[in-house]
Amino acid sequence: MQTESLDRFTGLSGLRKWLPFAVAVITVAITALLLPRVLPRYGQEVPQYTLTLEECSGTLTILYDNNPYEESCLPEWGFSCLVELEDKTILFDTGGDSEAFAHNINALGVEITEIDCIVLSHEHWDHVGGIDIVLDANPGVSVYLPETFPFHIKSNIRVKGATVVETSDATVICEGVATTRVLDANPDEQALIINTPFGLILVTGCSHPGVENLARDALNLTGGEICLAVGGFHLGGATRTQLGLLVEEMKELGVLKIAPTHCSGDLARQVFREGYGDDCLDVGVGFSMGF
């Protein structure tokens, strides 16, 4: 007598047939849940609110930029700004031409000896060109730079007597200020995060990794809201369509005000002005604001 398989009555035959596929699907789903989230384009783990920054007040002044603003300053290609807090003075980038940098510092009444530290966004000449002006007058500063900086730049800073602090993760500069992580680009780059009573100020050098990615990183690190993104956005070759999409993305990220300068390009400034209206600030060398 033919014996029916128990599988026929219990459905195990069909289950056995599909079991490997089901296991594979479940494995993929579990793996997706366990894997860290990643930043678009760069494949880096996204931190979740790992920075706690105190609110701070002070001023931000653009010392070097190719866009004119203050008549006494020289507009030259590059970027630098000074963040002055009650107990800390931070120089972010140092422009390109050392003579123009020195001129603007003098024109704006900046005391080099009062600078406590320098944060360099990335290694390009138009952001590191004036560093010797500061180091010669104030060799005791600390210089925060991405660890992938060329050896000769790091060596020169050390020879001048300054302390090199190499960064890859987000790094706290003082209670209210930190860097973003160093994001993968060509070259690698970090931005500055300032926590103010109005929200976060994000200061970018050139935004080679994408200003939207630097903004997203700042948000993921702090859980805060960006009240202003200011600096170079590296958009000189972008089309109007691409710029329009970026404006929408920055708005979706909750960036309240925007101040594109340096390598952002005239078209980008125009499109951001159209998209943000009065919340797009016209800035340039010599611009200063309190927070």
Short mmCIF file of C-alpha atoms in Angstrom, two decimals:
data_model
loop_
_atom_site.label_atom_id
_atom_site.label_comp_id
_atom_site.label_asym_id
_atom_site.label_seq_id
_atom_site.Cartn_x
_atom_site.Cartn_y
_atom_site.Cartn_z
CA MET A 1 0.00 0.00 0.00
CA GLN A 2 1.32 3.41 -0.95
CA THR A 3 1.95 5.57 1.99
CA GLU A 4 1.18 9.25 1.62
CA SER A 5 3.86 11.55 2.83
CA LEU A 6 3.02 13.47 5.96
CA ASP A 7 4.17 16.56 4.08
CA ARG A 8 1.08 16.41 1.88
CA PHE A 9 -1.25 16.85 4.81
CA THR A 10 0.76 19.31 6.83
CA GLY A 11 1.90 21.51 3.94
CA LEU A 12 5.53 20.84 4.81
CA SER A 13 6.35 19.94 1.24
CA GLY A 14 5.50 23.44 0.03
CA LEU A 15 7.13 24.99 3.05
CA ARG A 16 10.32 23.02 2.47
CA LYS A 17 10.33 24.21 -1.12
CA TRP A 18 10.16 27.89 -0.16
CA LEU A 19 12.09 27.69 3.11
CA PRO A 20 15.53 28.65 1.67
CA PHE A 21 14.02 31.68 -0.05
CA ALA A 22 12.18 32.73 3.11
CA VAL A 23 15.33 32.38 5.19
CA ALA A 24 17.25 34.51 2.69
CA VAL A 25 14.61 37.26 2.76
CA ILE A 26 14.51 37.29 6.56
CA THR A 27 18.31 37.38 6.73
CA VAL A 28 18.47 40.36 4.38
CA ALA A 29 15.78 42.19 6.37
CA ILE A 30 17.51 41.60 9.70
CA THR A 31 20.87 42.63 8.24
CA ALA A 32 19.35 45.85 6.90
CA LEU A 33 17.98 46.67 10.33
CA LEU A 34 21.28 45.98 12.07
CA LEU A 35 23.56 47.77 9.61
CA PRO A 36 24.35 51.40 10.46
CA ARG A 37 22.64 54.04 8.38
CA VAL A 38 24.92 55.64 5.82
CA LEU A 39 25.27 59.05 4.27
CA PRO A 40 24.27 59.21 0.61
CA ARG A 41 27.25 59.16 -1.75
CA TYR A 42 29.89 58.63 0.89
CA GLY A 43 29.08 55.39 2.71
CA GLN A 44 29.94 56.69 6.15
CA GLU A 45 28.05 55.78 9.30
CA VAL A 46 25.54 58.42 10.34
CA PRO A 47 25.93 59.42 13.99
CA GLN A 48 22.79 60.00 16.00
CA TYR A 49 22.96 62.97 18.35
CA THR A 50 26.45 62.29 19.66
CA LEU A 51 27.32 65.96 20.23
CA THR A 52 26.00 68.04 23.10
CA LEU A 53 26.90 71.69 22.62
CA GLU A 54 26.08 74.54 24.97
CA GLU A 55 24.49 77.65 23.50
CA CYS A 56 26.99 80.42 22.89
CA SER A 57 26.81 84.05 21.82
CA GLY A 58 29.30 86.11 19.87
CA THR A 59 30.08 87.45 16.41
CA LEU A 60 30.98 85.95 13.05
CA THR A 61 33.05 88.06 10.65
CA ILE A 62 34.13 87.13 7.12
CA LEU A 63 37.80 88.08 6.87
CA TYR A 64 38.49 86.83 3.36
CA ASP A 65 36.22 86.28 0.40
CA ASN A 66 36.08 86.97 -3.31
CA ASN A 67 32.74 88.76 -2.95
CA PRO A 68 32.99 92.43 -1.88
CA TYR A 69 31.08 93.79 1.09
CA GLU A 70 33.13 96.15 3.26
CA GLU A 71 34.90 98.81 1.20
CA SER A 72 38.05 98.79 3.33
CA CYS A 73 38.65 95.08 2.60
CA LEU A 74 40.23 93.45 -0.43
CA PRO A 75 38.07 90.80 -2.15
CA GLU A 76 40.30 87.94 -3.29
CA TRP A 77 39.59 84.31 -4.18
CA GLY A 78 39.29 82.19 -1.04
CA PHE A 79 37.54 82.14 2.29
CA SER A 80 38.16 82.83 5.97
CA CYS A 81 35.97 83.86 8.87
CA LEU A 82 36.47 84.69 12.53
CA VAL A 83 34.19 83.43 15.30
CA GLU A 84 34.53 85.50 18.47
CA LEU A 85 32.93 84.12 21.61
CA GLU A 86 33.14 85.37 25.17
CA ASP A 87 36.00 83.03 26.06
CA LYS A 88 37.23 81.71 22.69
CA THR A 89 38.29 83.15 19.34
CA ILE A 90 38.28 80.69 16.45
CA LEU A 91 39.69 81.33 12.98
CA PHE A 92 38.06 79.19 10.29
CA ASP A 93 40.29 78.92 7.20
CA THR A 94 42.86 81.54 6.28
CA GLY A 95 42.16 82.65 2.72
CA GLY A 96 44.45 82.39 -0.27
CA ASP A 97 46.76 85.39 -0.63
CA SER A 98 48.70 86.18 2.54
CA GLU A 99 49.06 89.89 1.76
CA ALA A 100 45.32 90.33 1.18
CA PHE A 101 44.64 88.32 4.32
CA ALA A 102 46.95 90.56 6.35
CA HIS A 103 45.36 93.68 4.86
CA ASN A 104 41.84 92.54 5.75
CA ILE A 105 42.82 91.56 9.28
CA ASN A 106 44.25 95.03 9.82
CA ALA A 107 41.29 96.76 8.16
CA LEU A 108 38.85 94.92 10.42
CA GLY A 109 40.89 95.48 13.58
CA VAL A 110 41.53 91.82 14.33
CA GLU A 111 44.17 91.10 16.96
CA ILE A 112 46.01 87.99 15.78
CA THR A 113 47.39 87.32 19.25
CA GLU A 114 43.84 86.88 20.55
CA ILE A 115 43.12 83.96 18.22
CA ASP A 116 42.98 80.75 20.28
CA CYS A 117 42.73 78.17 17.52
CA ILE A 118 42.46 77.66 13.79
CA VAL A 119 40.10 75.23 12.09
CA LEU A 120 40.98 74.34 8.50
CA SER A 121 38.17 72.94 6.38
CA HIS A 122 40.35 71.34 3.70
CA GLU A 123 43.77 71.54 2.12
CA HIS A 124 43.23 73.76 -0.92
CA TRP A 125 45.50 76.80 -1.26
CA ASP A 126 42.67 79.34 -1.10
CA HIS A 127 41.85 78.21 2.44
CA VAL A 128 45.32 77.80 3.93
CA GLY A 129 47.26 80.61 2.22
CA GLY A 130 47.30 83.04 5.14
CA ILE A 131 48.11 80.62 7.94
CA ASP A 132 51.74 81.73 8.31
CA ILE A 133 50.54 85.28 9.05
CA VAL A 134 48.80 83.92 12.14
CA LEU A 135 51.43 81.38 13.18
CA ASP A 136 54.29 83.88 12.97
CA ALA A 137 52.49 86.24 15.34
CA ASN A 138 50.77 83.62 17.48
CA PRO A 139 52.62 80.29 17.40
CA GLY A 140 50.85 78.90 20.46
CA VAL A 141 47.56 78.18 18.70
CA SER A 142 46.06 74.77 18.06
CA VAL A 143 45.24 73.93 14.44
CA TYR A 144 42.39 71.49 13.78
CA LEU A 145 42.62 69.89 10.35
CA PRO A 146 41.51 66.68 8.61
CA GLU A 147 43.98 63.86 9.19
CA THR A 148 44.32 63.41 5.43
CA PHE A 149 46.03 66.80 5.05
CA PRO A 150 49.36 66.65 3.19
CA PHE A 151 52.39 66.00 5.37
CA HIS A 152 54.17 69.19 4.31
CA ILE A 153 51.33 71.41 5.55
CA LYS A 154 51.16 69.64 8.91
CA SER A 155 54.95 69.74 9.19
CA ASN A 156 55.07 73.48 8.47
CA ILE A 157 52.49 74.14 11.18
CA ARG A 158 54.47 72.14 13.72
CA VAL A 159 57.74 73.85 12.74
CA LYS A 160 56.07 77.20 13.49
CA GLY A 161 55.38 75.93 17.02
CA ALA A 162 51.65 75.33 16.78
CA THR A 163 49.85 72.18 17.89
CA VAL A 164 48.30 70.07 15.13
CA VAL A 165 45.04 68.33 16.03
CA GLU A 166 44.16 65.80 13.33
CA THR A 167 40.46 65.11 12.94
CA SER A 168 38.27 62.49 11.35
CA ASP A 169 35.29 62.32 13.70
CA ALA A 170 33.37 65.33 14.94
CA THR A 171 35.63 67.27 17.30
CA VAL A 172 34.57 69.67 20.05
CA ILE A 173 36.50 72.95 19.89
CA CYS A 174 34.84 74.53 22.93
CA GLU A 175 31.52 74.20 24.76
CA GLY A 176 29.43 75.66 21.96
CA VAL A 177 31.48 74.87 18.86
CA ALA A 178 32.52 71.66 17.10
CA THR A 179 33.50 70.39 13.69
CA THR A 180 31.43 68.05 11.62
CA ARG A 181 33.00 64.75 10.78
CA VAL A 182 35.52 64.81 7.96
CA LEU A 183 33.47 63.75 4.95
CA ASP A 184 34.96 61.82 2.07
CA ALA A 185 35.51 63.98 -1.01
CA ASN A 186 38.32 65.27 -3.19
CA PRO A 187 39.68 66.64 -0.97
CA ASP A 188 38.19 65.47 2.34
CA GLU A 189 36.50 68.29 4.20
CA GLN A 190 35.01 69.32 7.54
CA ALA A 191 32.72 72.22 8.45
CA LEU A 192 32.16 74.20 11.65
CA ILE A 193 29.05 73.94 13.85
CA ILE A 194 28.19 76.80 16.22
CA ASN A 195 25.28 76.33 18.63
CA THR A 196 23.59 79.69 19.18
CA PRO A 197 20.37 80.76 20.95
CA PHE A 198 18.78 80.89 17.47
CA GLY A 199 19.91 77.44 16.37
CA LEU A 200 22.99 76.05 14.65
CA ILE A 201 25.23 78.08 12.38
CA LEU A 202 26.97 75.87 9.83
CA VAL A 203 30.14 77.41 8.36
CA THR A 204 31.53 75.74 5.25
CA GLY A 205 34.78 76.28 3.40
CA CYS A 206 34.09 74.87 -0.07
CA SER A 207 31.56 72.07 0.53
CA HIS A 208 33.35 69.58 -1.69
CA PRO A 209 31.30 66.73 -0.12
CA GLY A 210 28.11 68.70 -0.85
CA VAL A 211 26.68 71.40 1.39
CA GLU A 212 23.58 69.25 1.85
CA ASN A 213 25.72 66.40 3.22
CA LEU A 214 27.59 68.69 5.60
CA ALA A 215 24.25 70.08 6.78
CA ARG A 216 22.83 66.59 7.22
CA ASP A 217 25.90 65.56 9.20
CA ALA A 218 25.53 68.55 11.54
CA LEU A 219 21.88 67.69 12.11
CA ASN A 220 22.59 64.03 12.76
CA LEU A 221 25.37 64.91 15.18
CA THR A 222 23.39 67.41 17.23
CA GLY A 223 19.69 66.86 16.66
CA GLY A 224 19.44 70.63 16.32
CA GLU A 225 18.09 73.02 13.71
CA ILE A 226 20.30 74.98 11.33
CA CYS A 227 19.38 78.65 11.51
CA LEU A 228 22.09 79.67 9.01
CA ALA A 229 24.42 77.95 6.55
CA VAL A 230 27.18 80.29 5.38
CA GLY A 231 30.30 79.84 3.28
CA GLY A 232 31.45 78.30 0.03
CA PHE A 233 29.03 75.82 -1.53
CA HIS A 234 31.11 74.78 -4.59
CA LEU A 235 28.32 75.25 -7.11
CA GLY A 236 30.03 77.12 -9.93
CA GLY A 237 29.28 74.40 -12.48
CA ALA A 238 25.73 73.59 -11.36
CA THR A 239 22.75 74.13 -13.64
CA ARG A 240 19.66 76.10 -12.64
CA THR A 241 17.74 72.81 -12.36
CA GLN A 242 20.36 71.30 -10.06
CA LEU A 243 20.43 74.45 -7.96
CA GLY A 244 16.65 74.47 -7.66
CA LEU A 245 16.72 70.90 -6.37
CA LEU A 246 19.43 71.82 -3.87
CA VAL A 247 17.39 74.76 -2.60
CA GLU A 248 14.47 72.43 -1.98
CA GLU A 249 16.71 69.89 -0.25
CA MET A 250 18.17 72.53 2.07
CA LYS A 251 14.65 73.63 2.94
CA GLU A 252 13.63 70.03 3.60
CA LEU A 253 16.60 69.75 5.96
CA GLY A 254 15.17 72.72 7.85
CA VAL A 255 17.90 75.24 7.01
CA LEU A 256 16.23 78.55 7.85
CA LYS A 257 18.64 81.07 6.33
CA ILE A 258 21.35 80.71 3.72
CA ALA A 259 24.42 82.77 2.81
CA PRO A 260 26.24 81.32 -0.22
CA THR A 261 29.59 82.93 -0.93
CA HIS A 262 33.14 82.19 -2.17
CA CYS A 263 32.89 79.28 -4.67
CA SER A 264 29.09 79.18 -4.72
CA GLY A 265 28.86 81.14 -7.97
CA ASP A 266 26.66 84.01 -9.10
CA LEU A 267 23.93 81.75 -10.47
CA ALA A 268 23.72 79.85 -7.18
CA ARG A 269 23.42 83.09 -5.24
CA GLN A 270 20.62 84.15 -7.58
CA VAL A 271 18.72 80.86 -7.32
CA PHE A 272 19.06 80.74 -3.54
CA ARG A 273 17.82 84.34 -3.41
CA GLU A 274 14.80 83.37 -5.50
CA GLY A 275 14.09 80.35 -3.31
CA TYR A 276 14.81 81.84 0.10
CA GLY A 277 13.82 85.47 -0.47
CA ASP A 278 14.90 87.69 2.41
CA ASP A 279 16.29 84.62 4.18
CA CYS A 280 19.14 84.50 1.64
CA LEU A 281 21.83 86.86 2.92
CA ASP A 282 24.16 88.80 0.64
CA VAL A 283 27.56 88.47 2.30
CA GLY A 284 31.18 89.06 1.40
CA VAL A 285 34.51 90.10 2.85
CA GLY A 286 34.00 92.29 5.91
CA PHE A 287 30.45 91.10 6.62
CA SER A 288 29.85 90.70 10.36
CA MET A 289 26.88 89.49 12.37
CA GLY A 290 26.09 88.87 16.01
CA PHE A 291 24.42 85.76 17.37
#
